[in-house]
Amino acid sequence: MLVAYLPGAGKSTLLNRLYGLRGDETAPVRAGDVRVIDSRQSRNWWARFLGPLPVRLRTPVVQATHVWRIGRAVVAGHGVVAHTRGTWPHILHCFAWLARRRGGRLHLILIDVAPETARAGQYARGRVVTSIAFARHRRRWRPLIARARSGGPLPPAAGVTVLDRDAADKLRAIHFT
């Protein structure tokens, strides 16, 4: 299960609420058979080594570690609830392929909030992506959310749930069957 939207939309906030994350974790969190994986965990782990580097140099290392952790948990056969941007189709296809190899399926929860709300969330948490990067995410997100809202297929996902902020705030649990 991947929770996706633009940076600042509330993905980490949702995982915090559902799984009791504090934001200071440095590794995926076990919740029964599920692994909860947020990119902050990779950012926190790397902070002690990469702290003095500019964000532009740290981000690729942190994102690669985050993607690797998700892939590793899927390959190990765990259920995974992970935060992802959702705007990298090749990454989604990779996770879906790994899940299928383990007899599982990829599901997406898309948090659909106005870009202005996501941008405000970035400022509120003190981690603002550049205007160029945010514009790129928005450009990639528009067709994805349009297909999801129209009921169109979203390969490689086996299922897609679109939540607005109010619905995301009311979500109480994610269950695997």
mmCIF file with all atom_site columns, N, CA and C in Angstrom, residues 101-174:
data_model
loop_
_atom_site.group_PDB
_atom_site.id
_atom_site.type_symbol
_atom_site.label_atom_id
_atom_site.label_alt_id
_atom_site.label_comp_id
_atom_site.label_asym_id
_atom_site.label_entity_id
_atom_site.label_seq_id
_atom_site.pdbx_PDB_ins_code
_atom_site.Cartn_x
_atom_site.Cartn_y
_atom_site.Cartn_z
_atom_site.occupancy
_atom_site.B_iso_or_equiv
_atom_site.pdbx_formal_charge
_atom_site.auth_seq_id
_atom_site.auth_comp_id
_atom_site.auth_asym_id
_atom_site.auth_atom_id
_atom_site.pdbx_PDB_model_num
ATOM 1   N N  . ARG A 1 101 ? 5.744   -10.758 -7.701  1.00 0.00 ? 101 ARG A N  1
ATOM 2   C CA . ARG A 1 101 ? 6.683   -11.880 -7.535  1.00 0.00 ? 101 ARG A CA 1
ATOM 3   C C  . ARG A 1 101 ? 6.500   -12.567 -6.191  1.00 0.00 ? 101 ARG A C  1
ATOM 4   N N  . ARG A 1 102 ? 6.016   -11.833 -5.192  1.00 0.00 ? 102 ARG A N  1
ATOM 5   C CA . ARG A 1 102 ? 5.788   -12.382 -3.851  1.00 0.00 ? 102 ARG A CA 1
ATOM 6   C C  . ARG A 1 102 ? 4.334   -12.791 -3.655  1.00 0.00 ? 102 ARG A C  1
ATOM 7   N N  . GLY A 1 103 ? 3.532   -12.739 -4.731  1.00 0.00 ? 103 GLY A N  1
ATOM 8   C CA . GLY A 1 103 ? 2.129   -13.128 -4.632  1.00 0.00 ? 103 GLY A CA 1
ATOM 9   C C  . GLY A 1 103 ? 1.231   -12.024 -4.100  1.00 0.00 ? 103 GLY A C  1
ATOM 10  N N  . GLY A 1 104 ? 1.720   -10.792 -4.078  1.00 0.00 ? 104 GLY A N  1
ATOM 11  C CA . GLY A 1 104 ? 0.937   -9.665  -3.576  1.00 0.00 ? 104 GLY A CA 1
ATOM 12  C C  . GLY A 1 104 ? 0.526   -8.733  -4.692  1.00 0.00 ? 104 GLY A C  1
ATOM 13  N N  . ARG A 1 105 ? -0.057  -7.632  -4.302  1.00 0.00 ? 105 ARG A N  1
ATOM 14  C CA . ARG A 1 105 ? -0.494  -6.621  -5.262  1.00 0.00 ? 105 ARG A CA 1
ATOM 15  C C  . ARG A 1 105 ? -0.195  -5.233  -4.704  1.00 0.00 ? 105 ARG A C  1
ATOM 16  N N  . LEU A 1 106 ? -0.026  -4.295  -5.611  1.00 0.00 ? 106 LEU A N  1
ATOM 17  C CA . LEU A 1 106 ? 0.211   -2.908  -5.253  1.00 0.00 ? 106 LEU A CA 1
ATOM 18  C C  . LEU A 1 106 ? -1.123  -2.169  -5.196  1.00 0.00 ? 106 LEU A C  1
ATOM 19  N N  . HIS A 1 107 ? -1.347  -1.468  -4.102  1.00 0.00 ? 107 HIS A N  1
ATOM 20  C CA . HIS A 1 107 ? -2.524  -0.611  -3.953  1.00 0.00 ? 107 HIS A CA 1
ATOM 21  C C  . HIS A 1 107 ? -2.044  0.798   -3.629  1.00 0.00 ? 107 HIS A C  1
ATOM 22  N N  . LEU A 1 108 ? -2.805  1.774   -4.106  1.00 0.00 ? 108 LEU A N  1
ATOM 23  C CA . LEU A 1 108 ? -2.454  3.169   -3.879  1.00 0.00 ? 108 LEU A CA 1
ATOM 24  C C  . LEU A 1 108 ? -3.556  3.877   -3.102  1.00 0.00 ? 108 LEU A C  1
ATOM 25  N N  . ILE A 1 109 ? -3.150  4.708   -2.161  1.00 0.00 ? 109 ILE A N  1
ATOM 26  C CA . ILE A 1 109 ? -4.037  5.696   -1.563  1.00 0.00 ? 109 ILE A CA 1
ATOM 27  C C  . ILE A 1 109 ? -3.496  7.037   -2.020  1.00 0.00 ? 109 ILE A C  1
ATOM 28  N N  . LEU A 1 110 ? -4.301  7.754   -2.769  1.00 0.00 ? 110 LEU A N  1
ATOM 29  C CA . LEU A 1 110 ? -3.890  9.057   -3.288  1.00 0.00 ? 110 LEU A CA 1
ATOM 30  C C  . LEU A 1 110 ? -4.584  10.142  -2.471  1.00 0.00 ? 110 LEU A C  1
ATOM 31  N N  . ILE A 1 111 ? -3.806  11.001  -1.853  1.00 0.00 ? 111 ILE A N  1
ATOM 32  C CA . ILE A 1 111 ? -4.363  12.098  -1.077  1.00 0.00 ? 111 ILE A CA 1
ATOM 33  C C  . ILE A 1 111 ? -4.444  13.308  -2.002  1.00 0.00 ? 111 ILE A C  1
ATOM 34  N N  . ASP A 1 112 ? -5.662  13.685  -2.350  1.00 0.00 ? 112 ASP A N  1
ATOM 35  C CA . ASP A 1 112 ? -5.889  14.734  -3.330  1.00 0.00 ? 112 ASP A CA 1
ATOM 36  C C  . ASP A 1 112 ? -6.239  16.038  -2.623  1.00 0.00 ? 112 ASP A C  1
ATOM 37  N N  . VAL A 1 113 ? -5.244  16.884  -2.467  1.00 0.00 ? 113 VAL A N  1
ATOM 38  C CA . VAL A 1 113 ? -5.460  18.220  -1.905  1.00 0.00 ? 113 VAL A CA 1
ATOM 39  C C  . VAL A 1 113 ? -4.975  19.241  -2.920  1.00 0.00 ? 113 VAL A C  1
ATOM 40  N N  . ALA A 1 114 ? -5.440  20.462  -2.772  1.00 0.00 ? 114 ALA A N  1
ATOM 41  C CA . ALA A 1 114 ? -5.007  21.530  -3.676  1.00 0.00 ? 114 ALA A CA 1
ATOM 42  C C  . ALA A 1 114 ? -3.498  21.722  -3.557  1.00 0.00 ? 114 ALA A C  1
ATOM 43  N N  . PRO A 1 115 ? -2.822  21.988  -4.660  1.00 0.00 ? 115 PRO A N  1
ATOM 44  C CA . PRO A 1 115 ? -1.378  22.224  -4.600  1.00 0.00 ? 115 PRO A CA 1
ATOM 45  C C  . PRO A 1 115 ? -1.000  23.311  -3.597  1.00 0.00 ? 115 PRO A C  1
ATOM 46  N N  . GLU A 1 116 ? -1.858  24.317  -3.447  1.00 0.00 ? 116 GLU A N  1
ATOM 47  C CA . GLU A 1 116 ? -1.571  25.389  -2.487  1.00 0.00 ? 116 GLU A CA 1
ATOM 48  C C  . GLU A 1 116 ? -1.562  24.842  -1.056  1.00 0.00 ? 116 GLU A C  1
ATOM 49  N N  . THR A 1 117 ? -2.431  23.895  -0.783  1.00 0.00 ? 117 THR A N  1
ATOM 50  C CA . THR A 1 117 ? -2.474  23.264  0.539   1.00 0.00 ? 117 THR A CA 1
ATOM 51  C C  . THR A 1 117 ? -1.206  22.455  0.771   1.00 0.00 ? 117 THR A C  1
ATOM 52  N N  . ALA A 1 118 ? -0.772  21.723  -0.258  1.00 0.00 ? 118 ALA A N  1
ATOM 53  C CA . ALA A 1 118 ? 0.464   20.944  -0.143  1.00 0.00 ? 118 ALA A CA 1
ATOM 54  C C  . ALA A 1 118 ? 1.659   21.877  0.069   1.00 0.00 ? 118 ALA A C  1
ATOM 55  N N  . ARG A 1 119 ? 1.681   22.966  -0.659  1.00 0.00 ? 119 ARG A N  1
ATOM 56  C CA . ARG A 1 119 ? 2.793   23.919  -0.517  1.00 0.00 ? 119 ARG A CA 1
ATOM 57  C C  . ARG A 1 119 ? 2.804   24.503  0.897   1.00 0.00 ? 119 ARG A C  1
ATOM 58  N N  . ALA A 1 120 ? 1.624   24.844  1.421   1.00 0.00 ? 120 ALA A N  1
ATOM 59  C CA . ALA A 1 120 ? 1.537   25.370  2.787   1.00 0.00 ? 120 ALA A CA 1
ATOM 60  C C  . ALA A 1 120 ? 2.027   24.329  3.791   1.00 0.00 ? 120 ALA A C  1
ATOM 61  N N  . GLY A 1 121 ? 1.738   23.047  3.522   1.00 0.00 ? 121 GLY A N  1
ATOM 62  C CA . GLY A 1 121 ? 2.224   21.970  4.387   1.00 0.00 ? 121 GLY A CA 1
ATOM 63  C C  . GLY A 1 121 ? 3.744   21.894  4.406   1.00 0.00 ? 121 GLY A C  1
ATOM 64  N N  . GLN A 1 122 ? 4.360   22.161  3.270   1.00 0.00 ? 122 GLN A N  1
ATOM 65  C CA . GLN A 1 122 ? 5.826   22.182  3.213   1.00 0.00 ? 122 GLN A CA 1
ATOM 66  C C  . GLN A 1 122 ? 6.383   23.288  4.101   1.00 0.00 ? 122 GLN A C  1
ATOM 67  N N  . TYR A 1 123 ? 5.801   24.465  3.995   1.00 0.00 ? 123 TYR A N  1
ATOM 68  C CA . TYR A 1 123 ? 6.277   25.587  4.812   1.00 0.00 ? 123 TYR A CA 1
ATOM 69  C C  . TYR A 1 123 ? 6.032   25.318  6.293   1.00 0.00 ? 123 TYR A C  1
ATOM 70  N N  . ALA A 1 124 ? 4.892   24.712  6.616   1.00 0.00 ? 124 ALA A N  1
ATOM 71  C CA . ALA A 1 124 ? 4.567   24.433  8.016   1.00 0.00 ? 124 ALA A CA 1
ATOM 72  C C  . ALA A 1 124 ? 5.566   23.461  8.644   1.00 0.00 ? 124 ALA A C  1
ATOM 73  N N  . ARG A 1 125 ? 6.038   22.488  7.873   1.00 0.00 ? 125 ARG A N  1
ATOM 74  C CA . ARG A 1 125 ? 6.970   21.501  8.427   1.00 0.00 ? 125 ARG A CA 1
ATOM 75  C C  . ARG A 1 125 ? 8.427   21.949  8.298   1.00 0.00 ? 125 ARG A C  1
ATOM 76  N N  . GLY A 1 126 ? 8.650   23.046  7.564   1.00 0.00 ? 126 GLY A N  1
ATOM 77  C CA . GLY A 1 126 ? 9.996   23.569  7.438   1.00 0.00 ? 126 GLY A CA 1
ATOM 78  C C  . GLY A 1 126 ? 10.856  22.863  6.410   1.00 0.00 ? 126 GLY A C  1
ATOM 79  N N  . ARG A 1 127 ? 10.247  22.117  5.491   1.00 0.00 ? 127 ARG A N  1
ATOM 80  C CA . ARG A 1 127 ? 10.981  21.429  4.423   1.00 0.00 ? 127 ARG A CA 1
ATOM 81  C C  . ARG A 1 127 ? 10.294  21.753  3.106   1.00 0.00 ? 127 ARG A C  1
ATOM 82  N N  . VAL A 1 128 ? 10.817  22.730  2.415   1.00 0.00 ? 128 VAL A N  1
ATOM 83  C CA . VAL A 1 128 ? 10.189  23.224  1.198   1.00 0.00 ? 128 VAL A CA 1
ATOM 84  C C  . VAL A 1 128 ? 11.011  22.763  0.002   1.00 0.00 ? 128 VAL A C  1
ATOM 85  N N  . VAL A 1 129 ? 10.334  22.082  -0.942  1.00 0.00 ? 129 VAL A N  1
ATOM 86  C CA . VAL A 1 129 ? 11.023  21.697  -2.174  1.00 0.00 ? 129 VAL A CA 1
ATOM 87  C C  . VAL A 1 129 ? 11.099  22.929  -3.075  1.00 0.00 ? 129 VAL A C  1
ATOM 88  N N  . THR A 1 130 ? 12.049  22.926  -3.970  1.00 0.00 ? 130 THR A N  1
ATOM 89  C CA . THR A 1 130 ? 12.203  24.071  -4.862  1.00 0.00 ? 130 THR A CA 1
ATOM 90  C C  . THR A 1 130 ? 10.964  24.241  -5.730  1.00 0.00 ? 130 THR A C  1
ATOM 91  N N  . SER A 1 131 ? 10.770  25.439  -6.228  1.00 0.00 ? 131 SER A N  1
ATOM 92  C CA . SER A 1 131 ? 9.621   25.720  -7.101  1.00 0.00 ? 131 SER A CA 1
ATOM 93  C C  . SER A 1 131 ? 9.662   24.860  -8.358  1.00 0.00 ? 131 SER A C  1
ATOM 94  N N  . ILE A 1 132 ? 10.862  24.641  -8.875  1.00 0.00 ? 132 ILE A N  1
ATOM 95  C CA . ILE A 1 132 ? 11.012  23.817  -10.084 1.00 0.00 ? 132 ILE A CA 1
ATOM 96  C C  . ILE A 1 132 ? 10.616  22.372  -9.791  1.00 0.00 ? 132 ILE A C  1
ATOM 97  N N  . ALA A 1 133 ? 11.089  21.823  -8.681  1.00 0.00 ? 133 ALA A N  1
ATOM 98  C CA . ALA A 1 133 ? 10.738  20.440  -8.326  1.00 0.00 ? 133 ALA A CA 1
ATOM 99  C C  . ALA A 1 133 ? 9.244   20.317  -8.051  1.00 0.00 ? 133 ALA A C  1
ATOM 100 N N  . PHE A 1 134 ? 8.672   21.297  -7.363  1.00 0.00 ? 134 PHE A N  1
ATOM 101 C CA . PHE A 1 134 ? 7.244   21.239  -7.055  1.00 0.00 ? 134 PHE A CA 1
ATOM 102 C C  . PHE A 1 134 ? 6.417   21.305  -8.338  1.00 0.00 ? 134 PHE A C  1
ATOM 103 N N  . ALA A 1 135 ? 6.821   22.162  -9.276  1.00 0.00 ? 135 ALA A N  1
ATOM 104 C CA . ALA A 1 135 ? 6.119   22.253  -10.560 1.00 0.00 ? 135 ALA A CA 1
ATOM 105 C C  . ALA A 1 135 ? 6.206   20.924  -11.313 1.00 0.00 ? 135 ALA A C  1
ATOM 106 N N  . ARG A 1 136 ? 7.358   20.265  -11.253 1.00 0.00 ? 136 ARG A N  1
ATOM 107 C CA . ARG A 1 136 ? 7.518   18.966  -11.917 1.00 0.00 ? 136 ARG A CA 1
ATOM 108 C C  . ARG A 1 136 ? 6.586   17.926  -11.286 1.00 0.00 ? 136 ARG A C  1
ATOM 109 N N  . HIS A 1 137 ? 6.516   17.897  -9.962  1.00 0.00 ? 137 HIS A N  1
ATOM 110 C CA . HIS A 1 137 ? 5.604   16.972  -9.283  1.00 0.00 ? 137 HIS A CA 1
ATOM 111 C C  . HIS A 1 137 ? 4.154   17.256  -9.674  1.00 0.00 ? 137 HIS A C  1
ATOM 112 N N  . ARG A 1 138 ? 3.788   18.524  -9.697  1.00 0.00 ? 138 ARG A N  1
ATOM 113 C CA . ARG A 1 138 ? 2.412   18.888  -10.068 1.00 0.00 ? 138 ARG A CA 1
ATOM 114 C C  . ARG A 1 138 ? 2.101   18.432  -11.484 1.00 0.00 ? 138 ARG A C  1
ATOM 115 N N  . ARG A 1 139 ? 3.028   18.638  -12.404 1.00 0.00 ? 139 ARG A N  1
ATOM 116 C CA . ARG A 1 139 ? 2.837   18.255  -13.811 1.00 0.00 ? 139 ARG A CA 1
ATOM 117 C C  . ARG A 1 139 ? 2.629   16.745  -13.934 1.00 0.00 ? 139 ARG A C  1
ATOM 118 N N  . ARG A 1 140 ? 3.398   15.979  -13.185 1.00 0.00 ? 140 ARG A N  1
ATOM 119 C CA . ARG A 1 140 ? 3.286   14.517  -13.238 1.00 0.00 ? 140 ARG A CA 1
ATOM 120 C C  . ARG A 1 140 ? 2.051   14.017  -12.496 1.00 0.00 ? 140 ARG A C  1
ATOM 121 N N  . TRP A 1 141 ? 1.630   14.774  -11.484 1.00 0.00 ? 141 TRP A N  1
ATOM 122 C CA . TRP A 1 141 ? 0.508   14.332  -10.658 1.00 0.00 ? 141 TRP A CA 1
ATOM 123 C C  . TRP A 1 141 ? -0.829  14.502  -11.379 1.00 0.00 ? 141 TRP A C  1
ATOM 124 N N  . ARG A 1 142 ? -0.996  15.577  -12.131 1.00 0.00 ? 142 ARG A N  1
ATOM 125 C CA . ARG A 1 142 ? -2.287  15.883  -12.765 1.00 0.00 ? 142 ARG A CA 1
ATOM 126 C C  . ARG A 1 142 ? -2.865  14.721  -13.560 1.00 0.00 ? 142 ARG A C  1
ATOM 127 N N  . PRO A 1 143 ? -2.119  14.097  -14.472 1.00 0.00 ? 143 PRO A N  1
ATOM 128 C CA . PRO A 1 143 ? -2.727  12.989  -15.227 1.00 0.00 ? 143 PRO A CA 1
ATOM 129 C C  . PRO A 1 143 ? -3.011  11.774  -14.344 1.00 0.00 ? 143 PRO A C  1
ATOM 130 N N  . LEU A 1 144 ? -2.185  11.538  -13.345 1.00 0.00 ? 144 LEU A N  1
ATOM 131 C CA . LEU A 1 144 ? -2.388  10.407  -12.444 1.00 0.00 ? 144 LEU A CA 1
ATOM 132 C C  . LEU A 1 144 ? -3.701  10.555  -11.678 1.00 0.00 ? 144 LEU A C  1
ATOM 133 N N  . ILE A 1 145 ? -3.922  11.705  -11.067 1.00 0.00 ? 145 ILE A N  1
ATOM 134 C CA . ILE A 1 145 ? -5.129  11.908  -10.273 1.00 0.00 ? 145 ILE A CA 1
ATOM 135 C C  . ILE A 1 145 ? -6.361  12.008  -11.168 1.00 0.00 ? 145 ILE A C  1
ATOM 136 N N  . ALA A 1 146 ? -6.207  12.556  -12.375 1.00 0.00 ? 146 ALA A N  1
ATOM 137 C CA . ALA A 1 146 ? -7.337  12.630  -13.308 1.00 0.00 ? 146 ALA A CA 1
ATOM 138 C C  . ALA A 1 146 ? -7.802  11.228  -13.689 1.00 0.00 ? 146 ALA A C  1
ATOM 139 N N  . ARG A 1 147 ? -6.857  10.337  -13.982 1.00 0.00 ? 147 ARG A N  1
ATOM 140 C CA . ARG A 1 147 ? -7.233  8.948   -14.307 1.00 0.00 ? 147 ARG A CA 1
ATOM 141 C C  . ARG A 1 147 ? -7.881  8.269   -13.112 1.00 0.00 ? 147 ARG A C  1
ATOM 142 N N  . ALA A 1 148 ? -7.346  8.482   -11.928 1.00 0.00 ? 148 ALA A N  1
ATOM 143 C CA . ALA A 1 148 ? -7.907  7.854   -10.731 1.00 0.00 ? 148 ALA A CA 1
ATOM 144 C C  . ALA A 1 148 ? -9.317  8.367   -10.460 1.00 0.00 ? 148 ALA A C  1
ATOM 145 N N  . ARG A 1 149 ? -9.539  9.653   -10.591 1.00 0.00 ? 149 ARG A N  1
ATOM 146 C CA . ARG A 1 149 ? -10.863 10.243  -10.327 1.00 0.00 ? 149 ARG A CA 1
ATOM 147 C C  . ARG A 1 149 ? -11.892 9.804   -11.368 1.00 0.00 ? 149 ARG A C  1
ATOM 148 N N  . SER A 1 150 ? -11.452 9.550   -12.610 1.00 0.00 ? 150 SER A N  1
ATOM 149 C CA . SER A 1 150 ? -12.399 9.152   -13.656 1.00 0.00 ? 150 SER A CA 1
ATOM 150 C C  . SER A 1 150 ? -12.639 7.648   -13.675 1.00 0.00 ? 150 SER A C  1
ATOM 151 N N  . GLY A 1 151 ? -11.965 6.928   -12.784 1.00 0.00 ? 151 GLY A N  1
ATOM 152 C CA . GLY A 1 151 ? -12.126 5.477   -12.757 1.00 0.00 ? 151 GLY A CA 1
ATOM 153 C C  . GLY A 1 151 ? -11.289 4.768   -13.795 1.00 0.00 ? 151 GLY A C  1
ATOM 154 N N  . GLY A 1 152 ? -10.421 5.517   -14.456 1.00 0.00 ? 152 GLY A N  1
ATOM 155 C CA . GLY A 1 152 ? -9.555  4.922   -15.462 1.00 0.00 ? 152 GLY A CA 1
ATOM 156 C C  . GLY A 1 152 ? -8.491  4.045   -14.834 1.00 0.00 ? 152 GLY A C  1
ATOM 157 N N  . PRO A 1 153 ? -7.878  3.197   -15.610 1.00 0.00 ? 153 PRO A N  1
ATOM 158 C CA . PRO A 1 153 ? -6.853  2.305   -15.060 1.00 0.00 ? 153 PRO A CA 1
ATOM 159 C C  . PRO A 1 153 ? -5.612  3.091   -14.636 1.00 0.00 ? 153 PRO A C  1
ATOM 160 N N  . LEU A 1 154 ? -4.997  2.627   -13.603 1.00 0.00 ? 154 LEU A N  1
ATOM 161 C CA . LEU A 1 154 ? -3.753  3.212   -13.129 1.00 0.00 ? 154 LEU A CA 1
ATOM 162 C C  . LEU A 1 154 ? -2.710  2.123   -13.012 1.00 0.00 ? 154 LEU A C  1
ATOM 163 N N  . PRO A 1 155 ? -2.268  1.617   -14.157 1.00 0.00 ? 155 PRO A N  1
ATOM 164 C CA . PRO A 1 155 ? -1.240  0.599   -14.051 1.00 0.00 ? 155 PRO A CA 1
ATOM 165 C C  . PRO A 1 155 ? -0.049  1.187   -13.333 1.00 0.00 ? 155 PRO A C  1
ATOM 166 N N  . PRO A 1 156 ? 0.547   0.470   -12.503 1.00 0.00 ? 156 PRO A N  1
ATOM 167 C CA . PRO A 1 156 ? 0.455   -0.950  -12.240 1.00 0.00 ? 156 PRO A CA 1
ATOM 168 C C  . PRO A 1 156 ? -0.370  -1.296  -10.999 1.00 0.00 ? 156 PRO A C  1
ATOM 169 N N  . ALA A 1 157 ? -1.160  -0.353  -10.496 1.00 0.00 ? 157 ALA A N  1
ATOM 170 C CA . ALA A 1 157 ? -1.890  -0.581  -9.246  1.00 0.00 ? 157 ALA A CA 1
ATOM 171 C C  . ALA A 1 157 ? -3.059  -1.526  -9.444  1.00 0.00 ? 157 ALA A C  1
ATOM 172 N N  . ALA A 1 158 ? -3.233  -2.437  -8.499  1.00 0.00 ? 158 ALA A N  1
ATOM 173 C CA . ALA A 1 158 ? -4.377  -3.341  -8.504  1.00 0.00 ? 158 ALA A CA 1
ATOM 174 C C  . ALA A 1 158 ? -5.607  -2.642  -7.947  1.00 0.00 ? 158 ALA A C  1
ATOM 175 N N  . GLY A 1 159 ? -5.390  -1.597  -7.163  1.00 0.00 ? 159 GLY A N  1
ATOM 176 C CA . GLY A 1 159 ? -6.498  -0.844  -6.591  1.00 0.00 ? 159 GLY A CA 1
ATOM 177 C C  . GLY A 1 159 ? -6.039  0.560   -6.240  1.00 0.00 ? 159 GLY A C  1
ATOM 178 N N  . VAL A 1 160 ? -6.980  1.501   -6.361  1.00 0.00 ? 160 VAL A N  1
ATOM 179 C CA . VAL A 1 160 ? -6.676  2.900   -6.074  1.00 0.00 ? 160 VAL A CA 1
ATOM 180 C C  . VAL A 1 160 ? -7.817  3.483   -5.255  1.00 0.00 ? 160 VAL A C  1
ATOM 181 N N  . THR A 1 161 ? -7.458  4.168   -4.185  1.00 0.00 ? 161 THR A N  1
ATOM 182 C CA . THR A 1 161 ? -8.424  4.903   -3.380  1.00 0.00 ? 161 THR A CA 1
ATOM 183 C C  . THR A 1 161 ? -7.987  6.358   -3.360  1.00 0.00 ? 161 THR A C  1
ATOM 184 N N  . VAL A 1 162 ? -8.899  7.254   -3.715  1.00 0.00 ? 162 VAL A N  1
ATOM 185 C CA . VAL A 1 162 ? -8.608  8.681   -3.699  1.00 0.00 ? 162 VAL A CA 1
ATOM 186 C C  . VAL A 1 162 ? -9.305  9.284   -2.482  1.00 0.00 ? 162 VAL A C  1
ATOM 187 N N  . LEU A 1 163 ? -8.531  9.973   -1.654  1.00 0.00 ? 163 LEU A N  1
ATOM 188 C CA . LEU A 1 163 ? -9.071  10.627  -0.467  1.00 0.00 ? 163 LEU A CA 1
ATOM 189 C C  . LEU A 1 163 ? -8.788  12.120  -0.525  1.00 0.00 ? 163 LEU A C  1
ATOM 190 N N  . ASP A 1 164 ? -9.782  12.930  -0.173  1.00 0.00 ? 164 ASP A N  1
ATOM 191 C CA . ASP A 1 164 ? -9.486  14.339  0.036   1.00 0.00 ? 164 ASP A CA 1
ATOM 192 C C  . ASP A 1 164 ? -8.989  14.473  1.474   1.00 0.00 ? 164 ASP A C  1
ATOM 193 N N  . ARG A 1 165 ? -8.625  15.670  1.888   1.00 0.00 ? 165 ARG A N  1
ATOM 194 C CA . ARG A 1 165 ? -8.046  15.861  3.220   1.00 0.00 ? 165 ARG A CA 1
ATOM 195 C C  . ARG A 1 165 ? -9.020  15.435  4.315   1.00 0.00 ? 165 ARG A C  1
ATOM 196 N N  . ASP A 1 166 ? -10.309 15.772  4.174   1.00 0.00 ? 166 ASP A N  1
ATOM 197 C CA . ASP A 1 166 ? -11.285 15.390  5.199   1.00 0.00 ? 166 ASP A CA 1
ATOM 198 C C  . ASP A 1 166 ? -11.384 13.873  5.327   1.00 0.00 ? 166 ASP A C  1
ATOM 199 N N  . ALA A 1 167 ? -11.440 13.177  4.193   1.00 0.00 ? 167 ALA A N  1
ATOM 200 C CA . ALA A 1 167 ? -11.525 11.711  4.230   1.00 0.00 ? 167 ALA A CA 1
ATOM 201 C C  . ALA A 1 167 ? -10.248 11.115  4.807   1.00 0.00 ? 167 ALA A C  1
ATOM 202 N N  . ALA A 1 168 ? -9.088  11.675  4.462   1.00 0.00 ? 168 ALA A N  1
ATOM 203 C CA . ALA A 1 168 ? -7.819  11.181  5.015   1.00 0.00 ? 168 ALA A CA 1
ATOM 204 C C  . ALA A 1 168 ? -7.800  11.372  6.527   1.00 0.00 ? 168 ALA A C  1
ATOM 205 N N  . ASP A 1 169 ? -8.352  12.499  6.999   1.00 0.00 ? 169 ASP A N  1
ATOM 206 C CA . ASP A 1 169 ? -8.398  12.751  8.440   1.00 0.00 ? 169 ASP A CA 1
ATOM 207 C C  . ASP A 1 169 ? -9.310  11.767  9.171   1.00 0.00 ? 169 ASP A C  1
ATOM 208 N N  . LYS A 1 170 ? -10.291 11.208  8.466   1.00 0.00 ? 170 LYS A N  1
ATOM 209 C CA . LYS A 1 170 ? -11.232 10.265  9.083   1.00 0.00 ? 170 LYS A CA 1
ATOM 210 C C  . LYS A 1 170 ? -10.760 8.817   8.997   1.00 0.00 ? 170 LYS A C  1
ATOM 211 N N  . LEU A 1 171 ? -9.747  8.542   8.165   1.00 0.00 ? 171 LEU A N  1
ATOM 212 C CA . LEU A 1 171 ? -9.239  7.184   8.023   1.00 0.00 ? 171 LEU A CA 1
ATOM 213 C C  . LEU A 1 171 ? -8.691  6.702   9.365   1.00 0.00 ? 171 LEU A C  1
ATOM 214 N N  . ARG A 1 172 ? -9.096  5.527   9.799   1.00 0.00 ? 172 ARG A N  1
ATOM 215 C CA . ARG A 1 172 ? -8.695  5.012   11.107  1.00 0.00 ? 172 ARG A CA 1
ATOM 216 C C  . ARG A 1 172 ? -7.750  3.819   11.031  1.00 0.00 ? 172 ARG A C  1
ATOM 217 N N  . ALA A 1 173 ? -7.749  3.111   9.906   1.00 0.00 ? 173 ALA A N  1
ATOM 218 C CA . ALA A 1 173 ? -6.883  1.929   9.814   1.00 0.00 ? 173 ALA A CA 1
ATOM 219 C C  . ALA A 1 173 ? -6.749  1.512   8.363   1.00 0.00 ? 173 ALA A C  1
ATOM 220 N N  . ILE A 1 174 ? -5.664  0.822   8.083   1.00 0.00 ? 174 ILE A N  1
ATOM 221 C CA . ILE A 1 174 ? -5.446  0.177   6.799   1.00 0.00 ? 174 ILE A CA 1
ATOM 222 C C  . ILE A 1 174 ? -5.277  -1.299  7.102   1.00 0.00 ? 174 ILE A C  1
#
